[in-house]
PDB file of C-alpha atoms in Angstrom:
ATOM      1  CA  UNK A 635       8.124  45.132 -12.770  1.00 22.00           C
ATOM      2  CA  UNK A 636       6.127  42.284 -14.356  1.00 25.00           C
ATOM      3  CA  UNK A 637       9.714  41.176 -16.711  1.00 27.00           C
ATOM      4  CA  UNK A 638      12.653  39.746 -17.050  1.00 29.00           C
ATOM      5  CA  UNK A 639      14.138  41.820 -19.795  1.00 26.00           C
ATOM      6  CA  UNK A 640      16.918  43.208 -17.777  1.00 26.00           C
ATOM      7  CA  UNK A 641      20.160  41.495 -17.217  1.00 26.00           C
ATOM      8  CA  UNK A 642      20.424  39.560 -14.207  1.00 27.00           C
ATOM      9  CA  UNK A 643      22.312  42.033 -11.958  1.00 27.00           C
ATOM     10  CA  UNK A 644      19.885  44.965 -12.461  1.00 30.00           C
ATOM     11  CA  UNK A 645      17.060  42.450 -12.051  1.00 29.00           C
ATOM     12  CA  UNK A 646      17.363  41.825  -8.131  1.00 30.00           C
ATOM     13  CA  UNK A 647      16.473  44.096  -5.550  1.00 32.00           C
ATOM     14  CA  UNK A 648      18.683  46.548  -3.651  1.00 31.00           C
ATOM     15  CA  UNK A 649      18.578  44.318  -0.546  1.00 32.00           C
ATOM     16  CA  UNK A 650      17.305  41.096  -1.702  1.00 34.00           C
ATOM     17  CA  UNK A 651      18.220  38.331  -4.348  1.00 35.00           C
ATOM     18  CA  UNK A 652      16.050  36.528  -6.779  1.00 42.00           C
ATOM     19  CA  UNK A 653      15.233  32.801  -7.185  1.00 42.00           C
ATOM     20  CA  UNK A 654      15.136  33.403 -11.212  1.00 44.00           C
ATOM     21  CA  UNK A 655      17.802  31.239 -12.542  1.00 44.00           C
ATOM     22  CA  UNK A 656      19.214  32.347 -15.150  1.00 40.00           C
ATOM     23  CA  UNK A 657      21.232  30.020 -18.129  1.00 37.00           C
ATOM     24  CA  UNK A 658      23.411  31.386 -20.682  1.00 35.00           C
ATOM     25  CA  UNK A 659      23.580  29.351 -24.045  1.00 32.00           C
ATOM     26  CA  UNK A 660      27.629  29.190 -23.784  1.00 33.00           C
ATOM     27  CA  UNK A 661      27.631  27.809 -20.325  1.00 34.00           C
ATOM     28  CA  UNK A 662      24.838  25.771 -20.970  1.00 36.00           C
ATOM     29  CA  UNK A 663      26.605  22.682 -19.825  1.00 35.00           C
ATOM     30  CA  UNK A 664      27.829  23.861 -16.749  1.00 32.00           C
ATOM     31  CA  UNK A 665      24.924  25.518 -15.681  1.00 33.00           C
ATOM     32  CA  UNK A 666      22.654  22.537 -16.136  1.00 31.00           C
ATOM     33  CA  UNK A 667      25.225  19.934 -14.009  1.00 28.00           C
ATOM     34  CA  UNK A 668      23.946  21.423 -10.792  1.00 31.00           C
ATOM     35  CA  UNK A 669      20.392  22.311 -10.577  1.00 33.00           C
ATOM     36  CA  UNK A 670      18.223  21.444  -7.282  1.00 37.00           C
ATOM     37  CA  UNK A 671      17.432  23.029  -3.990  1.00 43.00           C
ATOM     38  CA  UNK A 672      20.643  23.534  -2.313  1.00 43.00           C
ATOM     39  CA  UNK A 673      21.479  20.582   0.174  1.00 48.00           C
ATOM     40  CA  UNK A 674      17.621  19.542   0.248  1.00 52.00           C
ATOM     41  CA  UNK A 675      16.424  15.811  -0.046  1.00 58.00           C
ATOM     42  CA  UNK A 676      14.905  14.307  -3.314  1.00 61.00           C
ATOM     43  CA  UNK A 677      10.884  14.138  -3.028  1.00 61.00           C
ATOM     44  CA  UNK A 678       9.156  11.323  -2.546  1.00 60.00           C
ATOM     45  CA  UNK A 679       7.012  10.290  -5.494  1.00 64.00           C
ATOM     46  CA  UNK A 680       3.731  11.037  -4.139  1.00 61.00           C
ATOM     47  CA  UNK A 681       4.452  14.569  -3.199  1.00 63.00           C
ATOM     48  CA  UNK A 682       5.829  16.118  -7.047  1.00 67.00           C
ATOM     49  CA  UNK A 683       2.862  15.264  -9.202  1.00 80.00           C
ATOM     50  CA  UNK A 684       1.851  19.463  -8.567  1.00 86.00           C
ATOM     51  CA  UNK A 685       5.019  21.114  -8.882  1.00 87.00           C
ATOM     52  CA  UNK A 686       5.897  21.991 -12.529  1.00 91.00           C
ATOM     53  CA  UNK A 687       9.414  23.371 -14.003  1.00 91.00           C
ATOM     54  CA  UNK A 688       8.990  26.941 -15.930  1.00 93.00           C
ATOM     55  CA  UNK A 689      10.935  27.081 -18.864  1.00 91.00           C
ATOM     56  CA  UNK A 690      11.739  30.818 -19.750  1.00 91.00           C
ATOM     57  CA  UNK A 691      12.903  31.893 -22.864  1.00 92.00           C
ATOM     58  CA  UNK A 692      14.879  35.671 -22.829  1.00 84.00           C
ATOM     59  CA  UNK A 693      16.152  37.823 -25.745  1.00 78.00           C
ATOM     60  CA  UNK A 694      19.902  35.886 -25.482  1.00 74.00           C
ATOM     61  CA  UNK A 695      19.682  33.743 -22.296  1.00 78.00           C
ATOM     62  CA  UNK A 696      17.207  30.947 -20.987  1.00 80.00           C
ATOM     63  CA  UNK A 697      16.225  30.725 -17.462  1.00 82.00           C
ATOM     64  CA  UNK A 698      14.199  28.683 -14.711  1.00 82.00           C
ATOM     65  CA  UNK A 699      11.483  29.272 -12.353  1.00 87.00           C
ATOM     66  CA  UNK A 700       9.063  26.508 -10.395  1.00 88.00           C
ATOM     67  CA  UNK A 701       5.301  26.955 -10.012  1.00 92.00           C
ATOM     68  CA  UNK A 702       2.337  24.850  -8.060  1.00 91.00           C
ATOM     69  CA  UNK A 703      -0.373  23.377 -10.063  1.00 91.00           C
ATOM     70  CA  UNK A 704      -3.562  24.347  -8.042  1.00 90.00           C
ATOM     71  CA  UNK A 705      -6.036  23.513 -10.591  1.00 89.00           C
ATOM     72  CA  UNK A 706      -6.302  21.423 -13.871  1.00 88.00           C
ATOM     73  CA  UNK A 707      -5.673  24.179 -16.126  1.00 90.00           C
ATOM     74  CA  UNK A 708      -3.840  27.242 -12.973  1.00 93.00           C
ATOM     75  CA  UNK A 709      -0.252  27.190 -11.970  1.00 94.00           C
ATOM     76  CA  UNK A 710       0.531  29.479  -9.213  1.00 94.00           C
ATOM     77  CA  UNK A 711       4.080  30.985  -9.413  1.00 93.00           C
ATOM     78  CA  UNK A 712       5.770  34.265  -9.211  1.00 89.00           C
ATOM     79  CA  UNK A 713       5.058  36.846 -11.352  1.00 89.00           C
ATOM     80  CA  UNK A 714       8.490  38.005 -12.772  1.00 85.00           C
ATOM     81  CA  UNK A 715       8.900  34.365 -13.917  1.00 88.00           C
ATOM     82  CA  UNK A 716       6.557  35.740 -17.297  1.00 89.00           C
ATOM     83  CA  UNK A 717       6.668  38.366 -19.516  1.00 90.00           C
ATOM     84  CA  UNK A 718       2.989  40.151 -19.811  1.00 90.00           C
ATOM     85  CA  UNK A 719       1.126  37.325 -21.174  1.00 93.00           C
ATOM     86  CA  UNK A 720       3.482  33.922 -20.850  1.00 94.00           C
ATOM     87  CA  UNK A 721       4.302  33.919 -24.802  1.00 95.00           C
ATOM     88  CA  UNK A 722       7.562  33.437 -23.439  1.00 94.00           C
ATOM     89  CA  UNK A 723       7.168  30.360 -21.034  1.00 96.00           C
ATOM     90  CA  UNK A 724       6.982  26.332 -21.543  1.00 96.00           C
ATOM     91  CA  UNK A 725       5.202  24.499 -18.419  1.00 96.00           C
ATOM     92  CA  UNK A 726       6.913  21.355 -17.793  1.00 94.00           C
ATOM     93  CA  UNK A 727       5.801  18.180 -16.042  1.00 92.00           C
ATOM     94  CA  UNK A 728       7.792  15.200 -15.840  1.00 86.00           C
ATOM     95  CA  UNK A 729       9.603  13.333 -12.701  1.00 76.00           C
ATOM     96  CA  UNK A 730      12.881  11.532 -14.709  1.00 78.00           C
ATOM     97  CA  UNK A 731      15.154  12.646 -17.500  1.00 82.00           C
ATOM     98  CA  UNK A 732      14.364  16.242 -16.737  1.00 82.00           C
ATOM     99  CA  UNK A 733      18.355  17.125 -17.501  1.00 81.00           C
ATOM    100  CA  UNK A 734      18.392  15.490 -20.911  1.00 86.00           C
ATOM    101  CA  UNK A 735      14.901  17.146 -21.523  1.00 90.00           C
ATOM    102  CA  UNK A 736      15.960  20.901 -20.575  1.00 86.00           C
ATOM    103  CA  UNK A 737      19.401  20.104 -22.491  1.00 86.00           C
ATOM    104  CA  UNK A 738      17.192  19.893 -26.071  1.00 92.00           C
ATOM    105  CA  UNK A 739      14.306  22.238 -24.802  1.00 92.00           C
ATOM    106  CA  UNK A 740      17.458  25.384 -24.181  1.00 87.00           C
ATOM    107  CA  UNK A 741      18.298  25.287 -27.372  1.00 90.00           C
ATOM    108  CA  UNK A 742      14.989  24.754 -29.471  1.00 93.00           C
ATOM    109  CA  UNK A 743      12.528  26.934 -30.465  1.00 93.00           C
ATOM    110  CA  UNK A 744      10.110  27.405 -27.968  1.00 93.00           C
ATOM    111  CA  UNK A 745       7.090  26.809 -30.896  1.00 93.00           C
ATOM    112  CA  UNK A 746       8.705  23.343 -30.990  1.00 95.00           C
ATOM    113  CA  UNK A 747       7.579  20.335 -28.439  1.00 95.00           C
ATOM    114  CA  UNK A 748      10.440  18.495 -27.448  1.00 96.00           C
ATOM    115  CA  UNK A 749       9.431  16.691 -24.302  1.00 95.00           C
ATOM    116  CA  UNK A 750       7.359  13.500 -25.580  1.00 94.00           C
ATOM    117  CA  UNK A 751      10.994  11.571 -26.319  1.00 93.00           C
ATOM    118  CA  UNK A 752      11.922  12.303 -22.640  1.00 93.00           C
ATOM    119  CA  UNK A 753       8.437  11.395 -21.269  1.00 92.00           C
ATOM    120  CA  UNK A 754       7.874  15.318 -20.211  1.00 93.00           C
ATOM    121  CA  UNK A 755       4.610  16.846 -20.524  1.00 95.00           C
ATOM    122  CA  UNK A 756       4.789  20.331 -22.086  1.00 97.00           C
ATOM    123  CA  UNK A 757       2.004  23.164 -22.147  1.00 97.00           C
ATOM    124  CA  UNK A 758       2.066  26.530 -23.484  1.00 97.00           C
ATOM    125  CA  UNK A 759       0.833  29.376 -21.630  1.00 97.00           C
ATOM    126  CA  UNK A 760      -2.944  30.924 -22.948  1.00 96.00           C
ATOM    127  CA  UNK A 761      -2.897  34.032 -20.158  1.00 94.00           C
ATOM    128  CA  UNK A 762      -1.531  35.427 -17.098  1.00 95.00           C
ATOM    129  CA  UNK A 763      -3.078  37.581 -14.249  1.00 93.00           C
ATOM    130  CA  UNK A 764      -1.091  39.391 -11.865  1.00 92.00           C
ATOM    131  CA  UNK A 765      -1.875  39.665  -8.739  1.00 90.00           C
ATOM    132  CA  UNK A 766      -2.928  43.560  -8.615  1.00 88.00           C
ATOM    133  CA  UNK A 767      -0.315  46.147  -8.471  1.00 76.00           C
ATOM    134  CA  UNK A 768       1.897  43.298  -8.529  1.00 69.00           C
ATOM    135  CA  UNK A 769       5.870  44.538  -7.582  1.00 63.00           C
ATOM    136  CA  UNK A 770       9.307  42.918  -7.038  1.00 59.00           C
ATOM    137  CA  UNK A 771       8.901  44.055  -3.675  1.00 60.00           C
ATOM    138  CA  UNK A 772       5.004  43.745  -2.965  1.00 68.00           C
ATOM    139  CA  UNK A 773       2.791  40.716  -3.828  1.00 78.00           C
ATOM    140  CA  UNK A 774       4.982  39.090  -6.709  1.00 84.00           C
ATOM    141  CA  UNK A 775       2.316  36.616  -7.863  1.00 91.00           C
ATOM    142  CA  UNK A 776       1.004  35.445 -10.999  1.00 93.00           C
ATOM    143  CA  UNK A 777      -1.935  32.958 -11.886  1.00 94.00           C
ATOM    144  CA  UNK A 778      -1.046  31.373 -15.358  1.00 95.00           C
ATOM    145  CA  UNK A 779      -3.529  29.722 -17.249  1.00 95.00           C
ATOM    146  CA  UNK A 780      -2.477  27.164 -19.355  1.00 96.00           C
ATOM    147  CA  UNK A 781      -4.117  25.969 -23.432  1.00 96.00           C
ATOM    148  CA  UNK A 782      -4.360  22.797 -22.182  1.00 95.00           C
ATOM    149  CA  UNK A 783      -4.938  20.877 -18.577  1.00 93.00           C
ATOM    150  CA  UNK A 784      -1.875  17.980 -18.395  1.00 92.00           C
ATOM    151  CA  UNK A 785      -2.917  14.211 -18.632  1.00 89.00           C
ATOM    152  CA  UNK A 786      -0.623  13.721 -15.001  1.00 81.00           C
ATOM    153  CA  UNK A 787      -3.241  12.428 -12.390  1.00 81.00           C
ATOM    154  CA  UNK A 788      -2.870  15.269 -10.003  1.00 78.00           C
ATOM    155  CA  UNK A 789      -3.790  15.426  -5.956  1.00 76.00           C
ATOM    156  CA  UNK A 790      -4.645  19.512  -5.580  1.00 82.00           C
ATOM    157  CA  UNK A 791      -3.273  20.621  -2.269  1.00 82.00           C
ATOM    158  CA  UNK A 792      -5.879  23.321  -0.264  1.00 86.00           C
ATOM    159  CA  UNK A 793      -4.766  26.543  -0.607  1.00 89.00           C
ATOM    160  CA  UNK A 794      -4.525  28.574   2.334  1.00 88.00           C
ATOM    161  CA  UNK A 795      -5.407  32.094   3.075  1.00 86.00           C
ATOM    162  CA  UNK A 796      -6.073  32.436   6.805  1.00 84.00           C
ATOM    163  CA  UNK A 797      -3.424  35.329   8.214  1.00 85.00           C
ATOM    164  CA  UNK A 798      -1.407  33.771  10.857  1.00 83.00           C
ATOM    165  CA  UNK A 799       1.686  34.971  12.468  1.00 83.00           C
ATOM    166  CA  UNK A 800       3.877  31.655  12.847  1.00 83.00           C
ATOM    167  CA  UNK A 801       3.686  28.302  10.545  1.00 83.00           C
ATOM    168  CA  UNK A 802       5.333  25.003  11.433  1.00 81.00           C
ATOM    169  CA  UNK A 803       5.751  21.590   9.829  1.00 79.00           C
ATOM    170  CA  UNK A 804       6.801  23.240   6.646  1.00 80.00           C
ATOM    171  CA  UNK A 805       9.052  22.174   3.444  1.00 78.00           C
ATOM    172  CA  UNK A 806      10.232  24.101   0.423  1.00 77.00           C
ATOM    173  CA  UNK A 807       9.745  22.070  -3.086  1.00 79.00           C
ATOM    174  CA  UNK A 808      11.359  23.486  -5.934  1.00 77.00           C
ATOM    175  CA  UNK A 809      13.925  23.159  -8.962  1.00 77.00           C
ATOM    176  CA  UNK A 810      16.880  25.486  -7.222  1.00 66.00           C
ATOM    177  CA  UNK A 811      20.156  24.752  -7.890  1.00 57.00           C
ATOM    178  CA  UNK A 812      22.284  21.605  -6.138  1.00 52.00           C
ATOM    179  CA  UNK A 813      25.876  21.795  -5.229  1.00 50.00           C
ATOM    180  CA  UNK A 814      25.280  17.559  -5.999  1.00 45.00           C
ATOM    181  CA  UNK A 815      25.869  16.961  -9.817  1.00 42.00           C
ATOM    182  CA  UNK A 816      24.198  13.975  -9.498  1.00 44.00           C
ATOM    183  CA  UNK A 817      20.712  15.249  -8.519  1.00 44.00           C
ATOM    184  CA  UNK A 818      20.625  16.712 -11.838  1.00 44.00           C
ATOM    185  CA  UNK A 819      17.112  18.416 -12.331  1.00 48.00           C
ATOM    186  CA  UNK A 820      15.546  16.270  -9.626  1.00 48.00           C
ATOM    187  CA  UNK A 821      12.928  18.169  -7.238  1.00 51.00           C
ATOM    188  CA  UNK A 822      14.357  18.578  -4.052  1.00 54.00           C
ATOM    189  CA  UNK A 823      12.528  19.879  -0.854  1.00 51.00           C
ATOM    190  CA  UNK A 824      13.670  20.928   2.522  1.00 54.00           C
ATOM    191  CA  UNK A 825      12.237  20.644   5.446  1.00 54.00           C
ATOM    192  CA  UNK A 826      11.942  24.021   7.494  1.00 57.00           C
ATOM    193  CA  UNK A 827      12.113  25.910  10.746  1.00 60.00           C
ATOM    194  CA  UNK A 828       9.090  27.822  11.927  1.00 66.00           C
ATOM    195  CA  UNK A 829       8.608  30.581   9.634  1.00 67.00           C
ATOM    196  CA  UNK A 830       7.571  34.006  11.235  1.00 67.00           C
ATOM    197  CA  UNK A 831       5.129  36.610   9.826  1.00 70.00           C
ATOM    198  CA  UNK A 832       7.453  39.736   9.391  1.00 68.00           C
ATOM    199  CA  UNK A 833       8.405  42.555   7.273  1.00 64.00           C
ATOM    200  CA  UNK A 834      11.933  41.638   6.614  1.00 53.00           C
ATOM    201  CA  UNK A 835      13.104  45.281   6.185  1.00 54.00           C
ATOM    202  CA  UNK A 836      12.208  48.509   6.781  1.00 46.00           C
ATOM    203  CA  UNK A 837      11.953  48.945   2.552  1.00 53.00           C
ATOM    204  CA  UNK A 838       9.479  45.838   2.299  1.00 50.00           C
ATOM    205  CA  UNK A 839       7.066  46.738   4.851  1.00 55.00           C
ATOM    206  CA  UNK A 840       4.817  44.243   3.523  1.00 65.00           C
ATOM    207  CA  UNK A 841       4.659  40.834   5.495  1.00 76.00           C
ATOM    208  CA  UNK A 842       6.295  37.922   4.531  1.00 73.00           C
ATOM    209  CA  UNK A 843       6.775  34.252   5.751  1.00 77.00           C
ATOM    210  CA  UNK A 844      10.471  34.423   6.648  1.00 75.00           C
ATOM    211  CA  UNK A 845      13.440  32.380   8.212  1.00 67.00           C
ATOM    212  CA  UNK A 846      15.906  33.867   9.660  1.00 62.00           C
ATOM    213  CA  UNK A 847      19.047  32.021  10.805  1.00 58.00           C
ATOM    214  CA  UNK A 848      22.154  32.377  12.841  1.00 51.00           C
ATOM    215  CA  UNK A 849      24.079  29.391  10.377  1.00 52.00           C
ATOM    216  CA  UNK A 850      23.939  27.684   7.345  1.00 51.00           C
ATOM    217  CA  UNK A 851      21.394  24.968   6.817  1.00 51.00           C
ATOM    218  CA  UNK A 852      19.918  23.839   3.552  1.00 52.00           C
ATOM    219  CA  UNK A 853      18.172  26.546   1.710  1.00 53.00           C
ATOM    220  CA  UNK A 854      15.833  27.694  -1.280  1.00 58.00           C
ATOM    221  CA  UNK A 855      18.202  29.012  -4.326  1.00 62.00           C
ATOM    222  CA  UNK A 856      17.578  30.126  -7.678  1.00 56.00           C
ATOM    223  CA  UNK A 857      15.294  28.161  -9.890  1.00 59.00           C
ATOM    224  CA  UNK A 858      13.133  28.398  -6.760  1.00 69.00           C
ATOM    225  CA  UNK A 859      11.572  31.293  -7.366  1.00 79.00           C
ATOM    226  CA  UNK A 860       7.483  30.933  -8.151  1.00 88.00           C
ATOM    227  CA  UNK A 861       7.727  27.151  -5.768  1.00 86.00           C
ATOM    228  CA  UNK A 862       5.265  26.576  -3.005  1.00 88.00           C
ATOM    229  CA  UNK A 863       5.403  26.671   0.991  1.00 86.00           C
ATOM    230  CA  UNK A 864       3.751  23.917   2.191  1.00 86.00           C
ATOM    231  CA  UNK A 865       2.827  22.949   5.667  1.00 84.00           C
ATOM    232  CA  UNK A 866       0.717  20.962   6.899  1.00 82.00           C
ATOM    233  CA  UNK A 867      -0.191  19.688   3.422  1.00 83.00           C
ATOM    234  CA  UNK A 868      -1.561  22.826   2.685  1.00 88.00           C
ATOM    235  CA  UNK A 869       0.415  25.730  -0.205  1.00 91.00           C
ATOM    236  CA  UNK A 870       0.730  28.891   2.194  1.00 89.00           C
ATOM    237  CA  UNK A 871       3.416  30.778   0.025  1.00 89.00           C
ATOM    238  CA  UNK A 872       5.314  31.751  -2.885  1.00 90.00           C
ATOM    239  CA  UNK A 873       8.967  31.457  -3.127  1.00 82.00           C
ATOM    240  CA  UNK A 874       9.927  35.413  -2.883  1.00 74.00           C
ATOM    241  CA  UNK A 875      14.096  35.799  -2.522  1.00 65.00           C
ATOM    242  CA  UNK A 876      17.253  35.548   0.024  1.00 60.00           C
ATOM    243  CA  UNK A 877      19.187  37.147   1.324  1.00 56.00           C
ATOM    244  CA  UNK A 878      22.533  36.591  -1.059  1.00 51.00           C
ATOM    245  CA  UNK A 879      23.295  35.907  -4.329  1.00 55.00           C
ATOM    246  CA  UNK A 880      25.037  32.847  -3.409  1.00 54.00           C
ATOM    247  CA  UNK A 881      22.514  30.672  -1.499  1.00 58.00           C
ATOM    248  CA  UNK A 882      24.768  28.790   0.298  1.00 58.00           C
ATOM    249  CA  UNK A 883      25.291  31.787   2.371  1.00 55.00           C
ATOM    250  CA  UNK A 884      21.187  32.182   2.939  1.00 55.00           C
ATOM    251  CA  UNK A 885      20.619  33.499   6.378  1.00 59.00           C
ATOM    252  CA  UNK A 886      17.330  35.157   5.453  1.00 64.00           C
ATOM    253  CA  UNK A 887      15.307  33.557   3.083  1.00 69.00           C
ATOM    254  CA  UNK A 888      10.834  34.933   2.595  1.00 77.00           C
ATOM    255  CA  UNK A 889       8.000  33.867   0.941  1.00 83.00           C
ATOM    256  CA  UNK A 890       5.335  35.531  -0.424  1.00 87.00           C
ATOM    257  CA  UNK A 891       1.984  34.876   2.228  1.00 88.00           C
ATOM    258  CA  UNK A 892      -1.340  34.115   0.065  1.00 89.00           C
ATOM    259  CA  UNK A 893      -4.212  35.593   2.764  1.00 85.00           C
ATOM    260  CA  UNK A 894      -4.366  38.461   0.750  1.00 84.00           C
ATOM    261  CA  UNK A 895      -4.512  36.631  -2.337  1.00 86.00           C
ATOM    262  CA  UNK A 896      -8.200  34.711  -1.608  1.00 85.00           C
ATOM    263  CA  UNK A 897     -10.404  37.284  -3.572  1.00 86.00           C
ATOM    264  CA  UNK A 898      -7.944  37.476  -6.499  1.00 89.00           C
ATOM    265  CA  UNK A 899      -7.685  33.769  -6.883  1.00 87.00           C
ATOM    266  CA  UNK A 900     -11.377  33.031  -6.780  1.00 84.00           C
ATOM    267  CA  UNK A 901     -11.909  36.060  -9.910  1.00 84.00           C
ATOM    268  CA  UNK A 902     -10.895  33.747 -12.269  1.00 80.00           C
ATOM    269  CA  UNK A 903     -13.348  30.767 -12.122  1.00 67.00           C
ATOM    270  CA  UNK A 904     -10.877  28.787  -9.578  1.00 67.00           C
ATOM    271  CA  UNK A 905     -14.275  28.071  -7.566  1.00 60.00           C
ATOM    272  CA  UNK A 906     -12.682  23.940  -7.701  1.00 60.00           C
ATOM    273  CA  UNK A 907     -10.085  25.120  -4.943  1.00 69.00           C
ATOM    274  CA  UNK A 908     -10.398  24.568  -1.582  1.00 67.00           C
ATOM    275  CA  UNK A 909      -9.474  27.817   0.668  1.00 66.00           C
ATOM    276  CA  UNK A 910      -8.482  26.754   4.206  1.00 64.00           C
ATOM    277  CA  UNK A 911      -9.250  29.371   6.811  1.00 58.00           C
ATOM    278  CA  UNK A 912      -7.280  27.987   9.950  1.00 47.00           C
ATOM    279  CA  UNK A 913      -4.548  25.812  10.078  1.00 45.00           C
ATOM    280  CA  UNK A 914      -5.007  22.186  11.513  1.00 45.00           C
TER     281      UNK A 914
END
């Protein structure tokens, strides 16, 4: 399913919960107090200047998705954070008054640029490419190519598409939701356990990168859906889902793994990335 026509509760999986977060207009205010990966640390400066905020416009709600610039004019993210062809979507790029900036760009017109008064780059969408027989529960990646490359000086991170079976010195960076009101709309990343290679059920036989925890800890949430694994300095995943609804509860939490993804991301002209074909 490549959309997010569907109200929120039909949108999810039977076992697994999105990262999509979605924002009704009447609780706007509410919504908006609390949005940042759950119990994760702000980002240091040098490390945000290739994560980007999705904004999402639905039929009668707005909602929020992250994505990885990996090119000048590519963001990598997941695919049900677009409709068919990103006609839908506002790229974002800014590092302060993102909550002032998403309170305006919720309720404008999404043919209307908003973001110069709150020093936010914004770029519309010019196509999207699935990866192929892109699913909720398969390989829930999209490439989306943007009008216009952003005037941010950007450090590309390799991507990597060797398979390997366990990843360490990982972190999550992303726009999920805070239980912190005052990290309003910050990025906030958390630093993870090793992931394992696994198929996290026997209805997703496909492999993902996945935690899987006896307690608690810090976790991805929603508005992280589309944001990038990175370890080692190096994007190795997509944000996929948890476990539960409520991510404070996250015991389980997988990401999307990109060596299958090497021959689909070079078909589009992306010949400026590096691929890394063994971790260091």
């Amino acid at each position: 399913m490549n959309l997010i026509t569907t109200n929120v509760e039909n949108f999810v999986s039977e076992t697994y919960h999105d990262l999509l977060q979605f924002i009704n207009y009447e609780e706007q205010g509410k919504s908006l107090s609390e949005l940042r990966l759950n119990d994760g640390k702000p980002v240091p400066e040098e490390m945000n200047s290739y994560i980007v905020l999705l904004c999402i416009y639905l039929n009668t709600t707005w909602a929020r998705c992250s994505g990885s610039l990996i090119s000048e004019n590519f963001v990598l993210t997941a695919g049900h954070c677009t409709n068919s062809d990103g006609s839908n979507v506002i790229v974002a790029h800014g590092k302060e008054n993102l909550q002032e900036y998403v309170g305006v760009r919720s309720t404008s017109p999404i043919d209307e640029y908003v973001g110069e008064e709150f020093n936010v780059e914004e770029r519309r969408v010019k196509q999207v490419y699935f990866y192929p027989n892109q699913t909720r529960k398969k390989y829930d990646l999209a490439l989306m190519k943007l009008e216009n490359p952003f005037k941010v000086n950007v450090s590309f991170l390799d991507v990597a598409t060797k398979k390997v079976h366990i990843l360490k010195n990982c972190m999550s960076i992303g726009y999920g939701i805070s239980e912190i009101p005052k990290q309003q709309l910050t990025l906030g990343y958390i630093v993870n356990e090793p992931l394992t290679l696994t198929a996290p059920s026997f209805k997703l036989k496909d492999e993902r990168f996945c935690i899987i925890r006896s307690k608690r800890l810090s976790s991805i949430c929603p508005g992280d859906s589309g944001s990038p694994l990175i370890c080692d300095k190096k994007i190795w995943g997509v944000t996929a889902y948890g476990d539960e609804k409520n991510c404070k509860n996250n015991l389980l939490f997988c990401y999307y793994p990109l060596f299958r993804a090497k021959k689909w991301l070079s078909s589009y002209g992306l010949n400026q990335i590096r691929y890394v074909a063994t971790p260091k």
